[in-house]
DNA sequence: GCCCGCA
DNA sequence: TGCGGGCAACGCGAT
DNA sequence: ATCGCG
């Protein structure tokens, strides 16, 4: 039986998509040949470019009446040295090979499909042999397509892809058709469809695939062509049509040349002679949910990037150009390429305002890519879009209308190197149209600015931002009980079906309802109440209130900010119940990717990457006099603590709340524990960025991980803006007040980075986190720690041991702040791998439970930049509230478990200690040497 | 635990 | 006023 | 290509 097409047919709804329905592979209309090869006909070959969730190329070869298919994420390469991953996917009907068009949202594989190449293929050894080769996992063949020719190999790798997908590799054979990837990228050189007129290649027109896919519908692209047609400068065009007639506009009427002359001494109306300030605060946009009426606004695309201010001053001693973040951090060093371009603007002095972005392969600004570019120190990948010029050549232009400032800026940028510096255009469309286009293109939103406004530092209403919200239907699978005075229910539990028919949990929505809606929705919920949990897997969240299930038949339309990578919606807001669509058809809709923003718009701005907390370094240094200074060990529980209490000068709310049911420990006990160990603990926290595990209710309830300062919520912690680009400041806990303050805020665990804030790129320690298979006895852990120590010692490194407070031990290696993150990480990986290689019965260097059966996982991954490990003396949010405790090596053998000490009993140990078991830690001066690396290398 | 957005 | 949601992100390894 | 884990 040939059932290979069943899956394909099941995944699609044929009444709803323009794709061909598969006829049975072998059952054909009368008169048609049984199979092509039987008749000696050539076998067809096709590559379809499929712009689905992920852009990929479907590589298909006809054999035995169907199309064998692989998804090749990166497409084919003519370079024999380049292997391209090809994920084996289900067979497709032969007819599908000529399909080109849109697969509507909601259908499997939604997105656009074009036939990128087609022709015939010829298996080496003939068709009969091909079936065997295919089964054996190695196909050699020749292609006769319009784009691809010559010999190719598809080989099944030993690797396995996700699901039950086989991983194959697509490789060009060495022959006359082969080309070096670096000198000929066929995907770039021959984009587009080989069918019909959309083959831009035919005309030799250079078009990116993303642009060709989306250009047709975006207002932005129209904007560009309009601007292009209208003249050299769209900014100029804009101002000439929009200038306020009451104010004679000396800028609007000028051409570029004339504007540049004007720029040399911009003493125009509104400009004031002024010295160039040394610091400058940017103007920020206010979030609004609807565009204001009227045409006084011009719009720009909101970039998902990082706000930068450039200061140019040729009179300055030192370098003329400096680049600052919004918070005023000097990031000049990260923008070496851009600095050169700034120098070439021919400006004497200025403040320039813009946004740094990295465009992803689709031409969409991508914040993650930007971070990567910073991390990898690749300034050449970064493009700075400039949109304003508040100071120029001795004049303060903040009083000059926006349009005129921008016209001058644009003129100045006429000849700039646009690979690193660009002018960000504006669009004179209706905000609605532009926003829709922007959202279509998976951009974040748009920025509106009053045409006639001056430049106002800080948050203001003359700049606004309109954000894209996603919107789609969800299946309601349950609801949580209301709390307080809320009626009916708290939130709806949402789900979407996947292609296999599983209803996957997709988060919850608890807002957007008014009282009437709550009531009417509840009525529906009650009508469909069930004991049966409808999701494929129980949602793994911990709900604040109990949940109830309903049959998965109700459909809720919601809007939301975005999907998380876990398939959960963020910031969902209820819109309405829908009964026009069967629940079974509700699937995750993915926004269309693509749209080369750079080509289509040249546009830009935004106020800042992500929300960033307001600046504040709180007065943690104001030492509270007397009683609360040094930790006076207050070990025992306070017998009766009348709420609210005060500890170390910090008010403690709900002191008597039980936070650990298993031990009965109360919030005040944890707070007092931290107060009592502050003296011991603070040296481990000081100046070290910290992530917090917080449990505001109790450790059995909702836990969350906090890496950045949340607005100003935790009192007394120190904030470090700029260390983690694009995020609110990182936090350090440097004082007892901060420590207790954090505990007051529900912090249970403190996890520290392997570097200090003052030298964030140079880790000062490496950590080996020994994680045991649950089945192993503690002796094995002791032995493992000692073996780890021996190896390190052998290499010449002194190490220190502490309990984890949970199940294992940590071995910590102090290092001089010398090597970078990568080097330390690579070294620690080498150590872990060496251990796994020499004692494979004892150690594994691979994470994952199945790699650790009867073994101990040497977790070196804690040594990544931004990773953290639970700090010494931190409690753990687990039953019993274990504590991570530093040990002398000669004590290790006598330990009984990773959670041997708890917030309850640690004081006993501390009271008995004669000296700090880690007394030598601070004195240890050592670094990773080439010799050490070599020994590890040679050994393995 | 607290800030924010929404009713 | 009171409620609910957010409060990390990234590498690794499996399938 | 995507999921789950830590
Ligand atoms: Mn596909
Ligand atoms: Mn561990």
Short mmCIF file of C-alpha atoms (C1' of nucleotides) in Angstrom, two decimals, chain A residues 160-163 483-485 491 508 544 570-571 727 847, chain C residues 2-15:
data_model
loop_
_atom_site.label_atom_id
_atom_site.label_comp_id
_atom_site.label_asym_id
_atom_site.label_seq_id
_atom_site.Cartn_x
_atom_site.Cartn_y
_atom_site.Cartn_z
CA UNK A 160 19.07 13.04 13.91
CA UNK A 161 16.99 16.13 13.50
CA UNK A 162 13.96 16.98 15.60
CA UNK A 163 10.95 14.76 15.71
CA UNK A 483 -9.47 36.41 43.24
CA UNK A 484 -10.61 39.27 45.39
CA UNK A 485 -13.65 41.02 44.11
CA UNK A 491 -8.05 34.38 33.24
CA UNK A 508 -3.51 32.98 29.42
CA UNK A 544 -2.08 31.75 41.40
CA UNK A 570 2.75 37.71 25.96
CA UNK A 571 0.54 40.50 27.19
CA UNK A 727 17.88 45.75 28.72
CA UNK A 847 23.60 17.77 29.51
"C1'" DG C 2 -8.74 46.35 41.85
"C1'" DC C 3 -7.25 42.81 38.94
"C1'" DG C 4 -3.91 39.96 36.17
"C1'" DG C 5 0.53 39.52 33.84
"C1'" DG C 6 5.39 40.03 33.84
"C1'" DC C 7 9.43 39.62 36.14
"C1'" DA C 8 15.64 35.41 31.36
"C1'" DA C 9 17.68 34.00 27.59
"C1'" DC C 10 20.56 31.04 25.37
"C1'" DG C 11 23.25 26.86 24.39
"C1'" DC C 12 22.87 22.16 24.12
"C1'" DG C 13 21.15 17.90 22.88
"C1'" DA C 14 17.18 14.87 21.36
"C1'" DT C 15 14.00 13.67 18.36
#
